[in-house]
Amino acid sequence: MTVLDVLYFAWVRERVGAPRERVETAAKDVAALIAELRARSDGHEAAFADTAALRVAIDQELAEFDAPLAGAREVAFFPPMTGG
Amino acid sequence: MTVLDVLYFAWVRERVGAPRERVETAAKDVAALIAELRARSDGHEAAFADTAALRVAIDQELAEFDAPLAGAREVAFFPPMTGG
Amino acid sequence: MDVRVQAEPFDPGTEAAAFTAAQGARAGAVVTFTGMVRDAEGRLDRMEIEHYPGMTERAIAAIVAQAAERWHLLDALVIHRHGALRPGAPIMMVATAAAHRAEAFAAAEFLMDYLKSRAPFWKKEVTAAGAAWVAAKADDEDALRRW
Amino acid sequence: MDVRVQAEPFDPGTEAAAFTAAQGARAGAVVTFTGMVRDAEGRLDRMEIEHYPGMTERAIAAIVAQAAERWHLLDALVIHRHGALRPGAPIMMVATAAAHRAEAFAAAEFLMDYLKSRAPFWKKEVTAAGAAWVAAKADDEDALRRW
């Protein structure tokens, strides 16, 4: 088991109801972590209902859903970015 | 016969030795006018020696060498432009 | 190369003047882009911009380094605000300096395309009728493919 | 739409600030280009720019009108100096305002490409070794073909 800081932004944050949480997990990759997070609350379930609408960053670098979590300390979930 | 204001810019002006002159001519088009101008002096001859290096404007609009001069009042000769 | 992510307003003209003056006679071309809070219909109360502190600065620095190398930039500047912004307010600006215009233009467009879709900012529009997150545009994703 | 052909210096930052502020909340994007007298090797005494009074203003106004229509510009500005300019001095600037960035960028690049090859200016470089007219580049002529 490792402990991750999980961060949420924009409407993902609003649905989850918190900007961040500490999560103890044995998930091997992002997809497995999502499966665990969804079960936490109705808000989490709503946030992760459509993963095609989500982006993920591991330790502040954009990543794919099958990216391994080995060594990760911070995982962030958010919608497609709208900067500029 | 009509009277034209003929203007020269950049190295065309320097070779001709004057920025403008009034020219009485019966030339039907730009090419015919050039043939007349070349005979005026060695400077003119040098300025018009390579017409591929020249551009022409009739009444302040870019034109081709076969453009008719009917109705024209001002004809300008210059090298390719280097603005910006 | 200068990257600033800030809540405070900035003045694009002052920034453009300082950036241009700093180039001396090495640069032949400076391009600036300024993005403003648009509100053509006058229905917007404010734009709220959220970002991911830490990742934002890293992502922008990486994009700027890539642009600088690819187009031999003499200098580059990115300023991006977060927080609540009023209609008409400058959101962000990019400036690029290069020997020739083609490089300065290409680098500025590249930076904009990447900032739109790869820097962790999220915009929310707040009107009298409520608040809504701005959706990412397929066009913006497509724009990245040309580079 | 504003076109200025002048011997006097101008400050690109001041112009950019005024141009941006004038757009209110209609425009989402402002692009500026500033061209400076480049002298990377420090050998230039000055650049002398000759133009064709009358035709210059007509040609630029025509180019600006074309850009404004094609890219739905909300505003455009062209300033171009003539006379003797020192290394590092701004020669000219273009500013475009549009709803979205793609239009503002395309219009600014189009204006630059046309000003390079279709506005009657001629540049002469003066160094300690003498003076030479700047030759037009085949690249600049090619750049027009993309529009």
GROMACS .gro file of C-alpha atoms in nm:
model
  462
    1MET     CA    1   0.000   0.000   0.000
    2THR     CA    2   0.122   0.350  -0.081
    3VAL     CA    3  -0.022   0.688   0.010
    4LEU     CA    4  -0.104   0.925  -0.275
    5ASP     CA    5  -0.212   1.288  -0.282
    6VAL     CA    6  -0.506   1.290  -0.521
    7LEU     CA    7  -0.599   1.632  -0.661
    8TYR     CA    8  -0.917   1.741  -0.841
    9PHE     CA    9  -0.973   2.048  -1.056
   10ALA     CA   10  -1.264   2.233  -1.218
   11TRP     CA   11  -1.587   2.031  -1.239
   12VAL     CA   12  -1.411   1.716  -1.118
   13ARG     CA   13  -1.333   1.902  -0.795
   14GLU     CA   14  -1.691   2.028  -0.773
   15ARG     CA   15  -1.839   1.680  -0.816
   16VAL     CA   16  -1.602   1.513  -0.571
   17GLY     CA   17  -1.664   1.799  -0.329
   18ALA     CA   18  -1.300   1.852  -0.234
   19PRO     CA   19  -0.983   1.984  -0.403
   20ARG     CA   20  -0.763   1.702  -0.270
   21GLU     CA   21  -0.753   1.395  -0.052
   22ARG     CA   22  -0.495   1.146   0.076
   23VAL     CA   23  -0.560   0.799  -0.055
   24GLU     CA   24  -0.408   0.473   0.063
   25THR     CA   25  -0.405   0.238  -0.230
   26ALA     CA   26  -0.248  -0.068  -0.386
   27ALA     CA   27  -0.367   0.027  -0.736
   28LYS     CA   28  -0.106  -0.060  -1.000
   29ASP     CA   29  -0.217   0.197  -1.256
   30VAL     CA   30  -0.443   0.499  -1.302
   31ALA     CA   31  -0.740   0.290  -1.421
   32ALA     CA   32  -0.726   0.076  -1.106
   33LEU     CA   33  -0.704   0.389  -0.891
   34ILE     CA   34  -1.012   0.531  -1.063
   35ALA     CA   35  -1.203   0.210  -0.991
   36GLU     CA   36  -1.124   0.252  -0.621
   37LEU     CA   37  -1.203   0.624  -0.613
   38ARG     CA   38  -1.544   0.579  -0.780
   39ALA     CA   39  -1.661   0.366  -0.488
   40ARG     CA   40  -1.586   0.638  -0.233
   41SER     CA   41  -1.906   0.845  -0.272
   42ASP     CA   42  -2.184   0.942  -0.512
   43GLY     CA   43  -1.980   1.256  -0.586
   44HIS     CA   44  -1.677   1.047  -0.685
   45GLU     CA   45  -1.900   0.823  -0.894
   46ALA     CA   46  -2.036   1.129  -1.079
   47ALA     CA   47  -1.687   1.272  -1.128
   48PHE     CA   48  -1.550   0.951  -1.280
   49ALA     CA   49  -1.863   0.838  -1.470
   50ASP     CA   50  -1.719   0.937  -1.808
   51THR     CA   51  -1.345   0.887  -1.813
   52ALA     CA   52  -1.327   0.996  -2.178
   53ALA     CA   53  -1.397   1.348  -2.046
   54LEU     CA   54  -1.107   1.327  -1.799
   55ARG     CA   55  -0.736   1.395  -1.811
   56VAL     CA   56  -0.481   1.273  -1.560
   57ALA     CA   57  -0.141   1.396  -1.446
   58ILE     CA   58   0.108   1.194  -1.240
   59ASP     CA   59   0.350   1.407  -1.041
   60GLN     CA   60   0.249   1.707  -1.251
   61GLU     CA   61   0.310   1.546  -1.590
   62LEU     CA   62   0.022   1.451  -1.822
   63ALA     CA   63  -0.021   1.072  -1.833
   64GLU     CA   64  -0.238   0.799  -1.984
   65PHE     CA   65  -0.495   0.589  -1.794
   66ASP     CA   66  -0.281   0.279  -1.822
   67ALA     CA   67   0.023   0.456  -1.674
   68PRO     CA   68   0.174   0.270  -1.376
   69LEU     CA   69   0.160   0.436  -1.035
   70ALA     CA   70   0.487   0.290  -0.905
   71GLY     CA   71   0.677   0.570  -0.731
   72ALA     CA   72   0.399   0.826  -0.784
   73ARG     CA   73   0.327   1.073  -0.506
   74GLU     CA   74   0.066   1.304  -0.660
   75VAL     CA   75  -0.212   1.216  -0.905
   76ALA     CA   76  -0.447   1.483  -1.044
   77PHE     CA   77  -0.776   1.445  -1.231
   78PHE     CA   78  -0.932   1.723  -1.435
   79PRO     CA   79  -1.128   1.799  -1.753
   80PRO     CA   80  -0.954   1.893  -2.081
   81MET     CA   81  -0.765   2.217  -2.024
   82THR     CA   82  -0.896   2.552  -2.144
   83GLY     CA   83  -0.609   2.794  -2.103
   84GLY     CA   84  -0.494   3.079  -2.323
   85MET     CA   85   0.137   6.335  -7.729
   86THR     CA   86   0.060   6.336  -7.359
   87VAL     CA   87   0.263   6.464  -7.064
   88LEU     CA   88   0.348   6.220  -6.787
   89ASP     CA   89   0.505   6.264  -6.447
   90VAL     CA   90   0.767   5.989  -6.432
   91LEU     CA   91   0.894   5.903  -6.083
   92TYR     CA   92   1.199   5.702  -5.978
   93PHE     CA   93   1.275   5.541  -5.643
   94ALA     CA   94   1.568   5.375  -5.467
   95TRP     CA   95   1.855   5.272  -5.699
   96VAL     CA   96   1.649   5.356  -6.007
   97ARG     CA   97   1.637   5.714  -5.881
   98GLU     CA   98   2.009   5.708  -5.805
   99ARG     CA   99   2.100   5.581  -6.154
  100VAL     CA  100   1.871   5.823  -6.336
  101GLY     CA  101   2.003   6.102  -6.114
  102ALA     CA  102   1.664   6.258  -6.038
  103PRO     CA  103   1.352   6.164  -5.840
  104ARG     CA  104   1.109   6.272  -6.114
  105GLU     CA  105   1.079   6.431  -6.454
  106ARG     CA  106   0.805   6.544  -6.688
  107VAL     CA  107   0.801   6.344  -7.009
  108GLU     CA  108   0.618   6.423  -7.330
  109THR     CA  109   0.544   6.094  -7.501
  110ALA     CA  110   0.328   5.909  -7.748
  111ALA     CA  111   0.416   5.569  -7.596
  112LYS     CA  112   0.118   5.335  -7.596
  113ASP     CA  113   0.236   5.117  -7.311
  114VAL     CA  114   0.498   5.092  -7.035
  115ALA     CA  115   0.743   4.897  -7.252
  116ALA     CA  116   0.734   5.165  -7.520
  117LEU     CA  117   0.785   5.436  -7.258
  118ILE     CA  118   1.090   5.250  -7.123
  119ALA     CA  119   1.238   5.233  -7.473
  120GLU     CA  120   1.208   5.613  -7.497
  121LEU     CA  121   1.343   5.677  -7.145
  122ARG     CA  122   1.652   5.455  -7.196
  123ALA     CA  123   1.769   5.685  -7.477
  124ARG     CA  124   1.765   5.993  -7.254
  125SER     CA  125   2.104   5.948  -7.084
  126ASP     CA  126   2.364   5.694  -6.975
  127GLY     CA  127   2.201   5.706  -6.630
  128HIS     CA  128   1.862   5.614  -6.776
  129GLU     CA  129   2.024   5.339  -6.979
  130ALA     CA  130   2.181   5.196  -6.661
  131ALA     CA  131   1.853   5.224  -6.469
  132PHE     CA  132   1.654   5.037  -6.735
  133ALA     CA  133   1.921   4.789  -6.844
  134ASP     CA  134   1.756   4.498  -6.662
  135THR     CA  135   1.380   4.538  -6.665
  136ALA     CA  136   1.336   4.205  -6.482
  137ALA     CA  137   1.471   4.389  -6.176
  138LEU     CA  138   1.213   4.668  -6.209
  139ARG     CA  139   0.857   4.721  -6.098
  140VAL     CA  140   0.618   4.981  -6.236
  141ALA     CA  141   0.315   5.163  -6.100
  142ILE     CA  142   0.067   5.361  -6.307
  143ASP     CA  143  -0.115   5.629  -6.112
  144GLN     CA  144   0.002   5.465  -5.789
  145GLU     CA  145  -0.121   5.115  -5.870
  146LEU     CA  146   0.119   4.830  -5.951
  147ALA     CA  147   0.104   4.746  -6.323
  148GLU     CA  148   0.261   4.517  -6.583
  149PHE     CA  149   0.503   4.625  -6.856
  150ASP     CA  150   0.243   4.573  -7.126
  151ALA     CA  151  -0.012   4.793  -6.946
  152PRO     CA  152  -0.153   5.071  -7.170
  153LEU     CA  153  -0.074   5.429  -7.079
  154ALA     CA  154  -0.401   5.579  -7.206
  155GLY     CA  155  -0.527   5.823  -6.945
  156ALA     CA  156  -0.223   5.779  -6.721
  157ARG     CA  157  -0.081   6.085  -6.544
  158GLU     CA  158   0.190   5.939  -6.321
  159VAL     CA  159   0.423   5.646  -6.391
  160ALA     CA  160   0.676   5.525  -6.133
  161PHE     CA  161   0.972   5.289  -6.171
  162PHE     CA  162   1.143   5.118  -5.878
  163PRO     CA  163   1.309   4.795  -5.763
  164PRO     CA  164   1.114   4.519  -5.586
  165MET     CA  165   0.982   4.659  -5.260
  166THR     CA  166   1.145   4.587  -4.926
  167GLY     CA  167   0.901   4.713  -4.666
  168GLY     CA  168   0.802   4.570  -4.333
  169MET     CA  169   1.277   3.356  -2.105
  170ASP     CA  170   1.019   3.462  -1.850
  171VAL     CA  171   0.706   3.279  -1.729
  172ARG     CA  172   0.463   3.439  -1.486
  173VAL     CA  173   0.146   3.280  -1.348
  174GLN     CA  174  -0.033   3.536  -1.136
  175ALA     CA  175  -0.364   3.653  -0.991
  176GLU     CA  176  -0.268   4.020  -1.034
  177PRO     CA  177  -0.369   4.217  -1.344
  178PHE     CA  178  -0.098   4.313  -1.594
  179ASP     CA  179  -0.075   4.574  -1.864
  180PRO     CA  180   0.000   4.422  -2.208
  181GLY     CA  181   0.134   4.751  -2.343
  182THR     CA  182   0.381   4.799  -2.059
  183GLU     CA  183   0.495   4.439  -2.093
  184ALA     CA  184   0.526   4.466  -2.472
  185ALA     CA  185   0.728   4.788  -2.440
  186ALA     CA  186   0.971   4.638  -2.186
  187PHE     CA  187   1.005   4.316  -2.387
  188THR     CA  188   1.074   4.500  -2.714
  189ALA     CA  189   1.319   4.745  -2.557
  190ALA     CA  190   1.513   4.458  -2.395
  191GLN     CA  191   1.600   4.308  -2.735
  192GLY     CA  192   1.840   4.578  -2.851
  193ALA     CA  193   1.947   4.531  -3.214
  194ARG     CA  194   1.972   4.149  -3.207
  195ALA     CA  195   1.604   4.092  -3.284
  196GLY     CA  196   1.440   4.195  -3.608
  197ALA     CA  197   1.091   4.083  -3.507
  198VAL     CA  198   0.873   4.082  -3.198
  199VAL     CA  199   0.527   3.922  -3.197
  200THR     CA  200   0.284   3.958  -2.909
  201PHE     CA  201  -0.048   3.789  -2.847
  202THR     CA  202  -0.291   3.913  -2.584
  203GLY     CA  203  -0.603   3.714  -2.495
  204MET     CA  204  -0.887   3.906  -2.331
  205VAL     CA  205  -1.210   3.807  -2.155
  206ARG     CA  206  -1.453   3.826  -2.444
  207ASP     CA  207  -1.813   3.924  -2.389
  208ALA     CA  208  -1.962   4.030  -2.722
  209GLU     CA  209  -2.321   4.008  -2.591
  210GLY     CA  210  -2.257   4.187  -2.260
  211ARG     CA  211  -2.401   3.899  -2.054
  212LEU     CA  212  -2.087   3.799  -1.864
  213ASP     CA  213  -2.033   3.900  -1.505
  214ARG     CA  214  -1.686   3.750  -1.478
  215MET     CA  215  -1.453   3.473  -1.589
  216GLU     CA  216  -1.303   3.254  -1.318
  217ILE     CA  217  -0.979   3.079  -1.401
  218GLU     CA  218  -0.859   2.785  -1.195
  219HIS     CA  219  -0.514   2.636  -1.235
  220TYR     CA  220  -0.287   2.366  -1.094
  221PRO     CA  221  -0.010   2.546  -0.901
  222GLY     CA  222   0.325   2.385  -0.965
  223MET     CA  223   0.223   2.193  -1.274
  224THR     CA  224   0.122   2.516  -1.451
  225GLU     CA  225   0.468   2.669  -1.423
  226ARG     CA  226   0.637   2.340  -1.519
  227ALA     CA  227   0.415   2.284  -1.822
  228ILE     CA  228   0.461   2.639  -1.951
  229ALA     CA  229   0.838   2.637  -1.895
  230ALA     CA  230   0.860   2.311  -2.093
  231ILE     CA  231   0.654   2.455  -2.380
  232VAL     CA  232   0.862   2.774  -2.388
  233ALA     CA  233   1.190   2.578  -2.390
  234GLN     CA  234   1.063   2.371  -2.683
  235ALA     CA  235   0.960   2.683  -2.879
  236ALA     CA  236   1.286   2.862  -2.802
  237GLU     CA  237   1.493   2.578  -2.940
  238ARG     CA  238   1.281   2.506  -3.245
  239TRP     CA  239   1.257   2.867  -3.365
  240HIS     CA  240   1.588   3.002  -3.232
  241LEU     CA  241   1.410   3.256  -3.016
  242LEU     CA  242   1.616   3.535  -2.870
  243ASP     CA  243   1.358   3.580  -2.596
  244ALA     CA  244   1.008   3.475  -2.491
  245LEU     CA  245   0.755   3.586  -2.233
  246VAL     CA  246   0.438   3.416  -2.107
  247ILE     CA  247   0.206   3.578  -1.855
  248HIS     CA  248  -0.117   3.400  -1.753
  249ARG     CA  249  -0.363   3.516  -1.491
  250HIS     CA  250  -0.585   3.305  -1.268
  251GLY     CA  251  -0.873   3.402  -1.039
  252ALA     CA  252  -1.173   3.625  -1.123
  253LEU     CA  253  -1.144   3.846  -1.432
  254ARG     CA  254  -1.385   4.110  -1.565
  255PRO     CA  255  -1.498   4.133  -1.929
  256GLY     CA  256  -1.233   4.300  -2.143
  257ALA     CA  257  -0.953   4.222  -1.899
  258PRO     CA  258  -0.632   4.070  -2.040
  259ILE     CA  259  -0.617   3.700  -1.944
  260MET     CA  260  -0.275   3.620  -2.077
  261MET     CA  261  -0.006   3.726  -2.316
  262VAL     CA  262   0.275   3.571  -2.511
  263ALA     CA  263   0.570   3.759  -2.663
  264THR     CA  264   0.843   3.618  -2.887
  265ALA     CA  265   1.158   3.779  -3.025
  266ALA     CA  266   1.352   3.638  -3.318
  267ALA     CA  267   1.582   3.750  -3.598
  268HIS     CA  268   1.306   3.724  -3.859
  269ARG     CA  269   0.927   3.746  -3.867
  270ALA     CA  270   0.848   3.387  -3.968
  271GLU     CA  271   1.014   3.245  -3.655
  272ALA     CA  272   0.855   3.499  -3.420
  273PHE     CA  273   0.506   3.432  -3.563
  274ALA     CA  274   0.540   3.053  -3.567
  275ALA     CA  275   0.669   3.040  -3.210
  276ALA     CA  276   0.389   3.265  -3.081
  277GLU     CA  277   0.121   3.055  -3.250
  278PHE     CA  278   0.276   2.733  -3.126
  279LEU     CA  279   0.288   2.869  -2.770
  280MET     CA  280  -0.077   2.975  -2.791
  281ASP     CA  281  -0.189   2.639  -2.929
  282TYR     CA  282  -0.009   2.457  -2.648
  283LEU     CA  283  -0.125   2.692  -2.375
  284LYS     CA  284  -0.486   2.639  -2.489
  285SER     CA  285  -0.480   2.262  -2.452
  286ARG     CA  286  -0.174   2.159  -2.252
  287ALA     CA  287  -0.135   2.409  -1.970
  288PRO     CA  288  -0.354   2.323  -1.668
  289PHE     CA  289  -0.601   2.612  -1.667
  290TRP     CA  290  -0.981   2.583  -1.657
  291LYS     CA  291  -1.217   2.867  -1.736
  292LYS     CA  292  -1.560   2.916  -1.587
  293GLU     CA  293  -1.803   3.179  -1.715
  294VAL     CA  294  -2.028   3.341  -1.457
  295THR     CA  295  -2.342   3.520  -1.577
  296ALA     CA  296  -2.661   3.633  -1.402
  297ALA     CA  297  -2.812   3.300  -1.511
  298GLY     CA  298  -2.543   3.091  -1.340
  299ALA     CA  299  -2.193   2.954  -1.386
  300ALA     CA  300  -2.063   2.712  -1.649
  301TRP     CA  301  -1.722   2.559  -1.720
  302VAL     CA  302  -1.594   2.644  -2.066
  303ALA     CA  303  -1.573   2.326  -2.275
  304ALA     CA  304  -1.252   2.245  -2.461
  305LYS     CA  305  -1.288   2.285  -2.838
  306ALA     CA  306  -1.207   2.010  -3.086
  307ASP     CA  307  -1.050   2.289  -3.296
  308ASP     CA  308  -0.797   2.356  -3.024
  309GLU     CA  309  -0.694   1.992  -3.012
  310ASP     CA  310  -0.670   1.987  -3.394
  311ALA     CA  311  -0.454   2.300  -3.386
  312LEU     CA  312  -0.181   2.105  -3.206
  313ARG     CA  313  -0.145   1.859  -3.491
  314ARG     CA  314   0.008   2.113  -3.727
  315TRP     CA  315   0.325   2.142  -3.518
  316MET     CA  316  -0.868   5.087  -3.895
  317ASP     CA  317  -0.569   5.318  -3.873
  318VAL     CA  318  -0.274   5.358  -4.113
  319ARG     CA  319   0.019   5.587  -4.034
  320VAL     CA  320   0.323   5.646  -4.254
  321GLN     CA  321   0.561   5.874  -4.070
  322ALA     CA  322   0.921   5.988  -4.026
  323GLU     CA  323   0.872   6.027  -3.648
  324PRO     CA  324   0.964   5.746  -3.406
  325PHE     CA  325   0.680   5.561  -3.230
  326ASP     CA  326   0.663   5.349  -2.919
  327PRO     CA  327   0.528   5.000  -2.990
  328GLY     CA  328   0.426   4.948  -2.625
  329THR     CA  329   0.224   5.268  -2.608
  330GLU     CA  330   0.057   5.185  -2.938
  331ALA     CA  331  -0.015   4.826  -2.830
  332ALA     CA  332  -0.164   4.947  -2.501
  333ALA     CA  333  -0.393   5.200  -2.669
  334PHE     CA  334  -0.497   4.952  -2.937
  335THR     CA  335  -0.577   4.677  -2.684
  336ALA     CA  336  -0.764   4.911  -2.449
  337ALA     CA  337  -0.977   5.042  -2.737
  338GLN     CA  338  -1.124   4.696  -2.806
  339GLY     CA  339  -1.335   4.668  -2.489
  340ALA     CA  340  -1.490   4.322  -2.449
  341ARG     CA  341  -1.568   4.262  -2.819
  342ALA     CA  342  -1.225   4.124  -2.902
  343GLY     CA  343  -1.085   3.805  -2.756
  344ALA     CA  344  -0.748   3.831  -2.927
  345VAL     CA  345  -0.495   4.100  -3.016
  346VAL     CA  346  -0.179   4.021  -3.213
  347THR     CA  347   0.099   4.274  -3.265
  348PHE     CA  348   0.408   4.254  -3.479
  349THR     CA  349   0.696   4.497  -3.442
  350GLY     CA  350   0.982   4.505  -3.691
  351MET     CA  351   1.310   4.656  -3.572
  352VAL     CA  352   1.633   4.761  -3.741
  353ARG     CA  353   1.841   4.449  -3.693
  354ASP     CA  354   2.215   4.466  -3.652
  355ALA     CA  355   2.337   4.142  -3.499
  356GLU     CA  356   2.700   4.213  -3.590
  357GLY     CA  357   2.705   4.576  -3.476
  358ARG     CA  358   2.827   4.703  -3.814
  359LEU     CA  359   2.528   4.914  -3.912
  360ASP     CA  360   2.531   5.290  -3.880
  361ARG     CA  361   2.171   5.339  -3.989
  362MET     CA  362   1.891   5.214  -4.210
  363GLU     CA  363   1.743   5.459  -4.458
  364ILE     CA  364   1.390   5.395  -4.573
  365GLU     CA  365   1.254   5.558  -4.884
  366HIS     CA  366   0.888   5.542  -4.981
  367TYR     CA  367   0.643   5.663  -5.245
  368PRO     CA  368   0.420   5.922  -5.075
  369GLY     CA  369   0.061   5.880  -5.181
  370MET     CA  370   0.097   5.529  -5.317
  371THR     CA  371   0.222   5.402  -4.980
  372GLU     CA  372  -0.091   5.507  -4.795
  373ARG     CA  373  -0.318   5.378  -5.075
  374ALA     CA  374  -0.144   5.042  -5.095
  375ILE     CA  375  -0.153   4.987  -4.719
  376ALA     CA  376  -0.515   5.096  -4.688
  377ALA     CA  377  -0.610   4.847  -4.962
  378ILE     CA  378  -0.420   4.564  -4.790
  379VAL     CA  379  -0.579   4.645  -4.454
  380ALA     CA  380  -0.930   4.654  -4.604
  381GLN     CA  381  -0.870   4.313  -4.760
  382ALA     CA  382  -0.747   4.164  -4.430
  383ALA     CA  383  -1.033   4.320  -4.232
  384GLU     CA  384  -1.293   4.164  -4.458
  385ARG     CA  385  -1.131   3.823  -4.491
  386TRP     CA  386  -1.068   3.769  -4.117
  387HIS     CA  387  -1.359   3.972  -3.974
  388LEU     CA  388  -1.122   4.202  -3.793
  389LEU     CA  389  -1.267   4.427  -3.525
  390ASP     CA  390  -0.973   4.664  -3.569
  391ALA     CA  391  -0.633   4.695  -3.733
  392LEU     CA  392  -0.338   4.930  -3.708
  393VAL     CA  393  -0.036   4.975  -3.935
  394ILE     CA  394   0.247   5.217  -3.856
  395HIS     CA  395   0.550   5.236  -4.088
  396ARG     CA  396   0.840   5.476  -4.057
  397HIS     CA  397   1.053   5.624  -4.332
  398GLY     CA  398   1.377   5.822  -4.320
  399ALA     CA  399   1.692   5.737  -4.123
  400LEU     CA  400   1.660   5.480  -3.840
  401ARG     CA  401   1.918   5.366  -3.588
  402PRO     CA  402   1.992   4.998  -3.505
  403GLY     CA  403   1.729   4.861  -3.266
  404ALA     CA  404   1.471   5.125  -3.358
  405PRO     CA  405   1.118   5.006  -3.440
  406ILE     CA  406   1.062   5.033  -3.817
  407MET     CA  407   0.698   4.939  -3.828
  408MET     CA  408   0.420   4.765  -3.644
  409VAL     CA  409   0.097   4.587  -3.722
  410ALA     CA  410  -0.182   4.517  -3.475
  411THR     CA  411  -0.497   4.314  -3.534
  412ALA     CA  412  -0.801   4.254  -3.312
  413ALA     CA  413  -1.047   3.970  -3.367
  414ALA     CA  414  -1.289   3.753  -3.175
  415HIS     CA  415  -1.052   3.454  -3.180
  416ARG     CA  416  -0.678   3.396  -3.202
  417ALA     CA  417  -0.664   3.221  -3.540
  418GLU     CA  418  -0.811   3.523  -3.721
  419ALA     CA  419  -0.590   3.774  -3.541
  420PHE     CA  420  -0.274   3.572  -3.618
  421ALA     CA  421  -0.362   3.504  -3.983
  422ALA     CA  422  -0.449   3.868  -4.052
  423ALA     CA  423  -0.126   3.994  -3.891
  424GLU     CA  424   0.088   3.751  -4.092
  425PHE     CA  425  -0.098   3.836  -4.413
  426LEU     CA  426  -0.046   4.209  -4.351
  427MET     CA  427   0.324   4.154  -4.288
  428ASP     CA  428   0.370   3.942  -4.599
  429TYR     CA  429   0.199   4.208  -4.811
  430LEU     CA  430   0.381   4.500  -4.652
  431LYS     CA  431   0.715   4.327  -4.724
  432SER     CA  432   0.658   4.295  -5.097
  433ARG     CA  433   0.366   4.516  -5.201
  434ALA     CA  434   0.396   4.841  -5.009
  435PRO     CA  435   0.637   5.087  -5.180
  436PHE     CA  436   0.920   5.105  -4.929
  437TRP     CA  437   1.289   5.053  -5.003
  438LYS     CA  438   1.553   4.995  -4.740
  439LYS     CA  439   1.916   5.099  -4.763
  440GLU     CA  440   2.176   4.987  -4.511
  441VAL     CA  441   2.452   5.236  -4.433
  442THR     CA  442   2.773   5.105  -4.272
  443ALA     CA  443   3.122   5.249  -4.234
  444ALA     CA  444   3.209   5.060  -4.556
  445GLY     CA  445   2.935   5.228  -4.760
  446ALA     CA  446   2.566   5.208  -4.842
  447ALA     CA  447   2.372   4.927  -5.009
  448TRP     CA  448   2.007   4.880  -5.102
  449VAL     CA  449   1.852   4.578  -4.936
  450ALA     CA  450   1.761   4.318  -5.200
  451ALA     CA  451   1.412   4.170  -5.203
  452LYS     CA  452   1.408   3.807  -5.093
  453ALA     CA  453   1.260   3.527  -5.301
  454ASP     CA  454   1.120   3.397  -4.967
  455ASP     CA  455   0.913   3.709  -4.929
  456GLU     CA  456   0.762   3.668  -5.272
  457ASP     CA  457   0.692   3.302  -5.196
  458ALA     CA  458   0.525   3.398  -4.867
  459LEU     CA  459   0.251   3.578  -5.062
  460ARG     CA  460   0.147   3.260  -5.237
  461ARG     CA  461   0.004   3.099  -4.928
  462TRP     CA  462  -0.276   3.356  -4.905
   0.00000   0.00000   0.00000
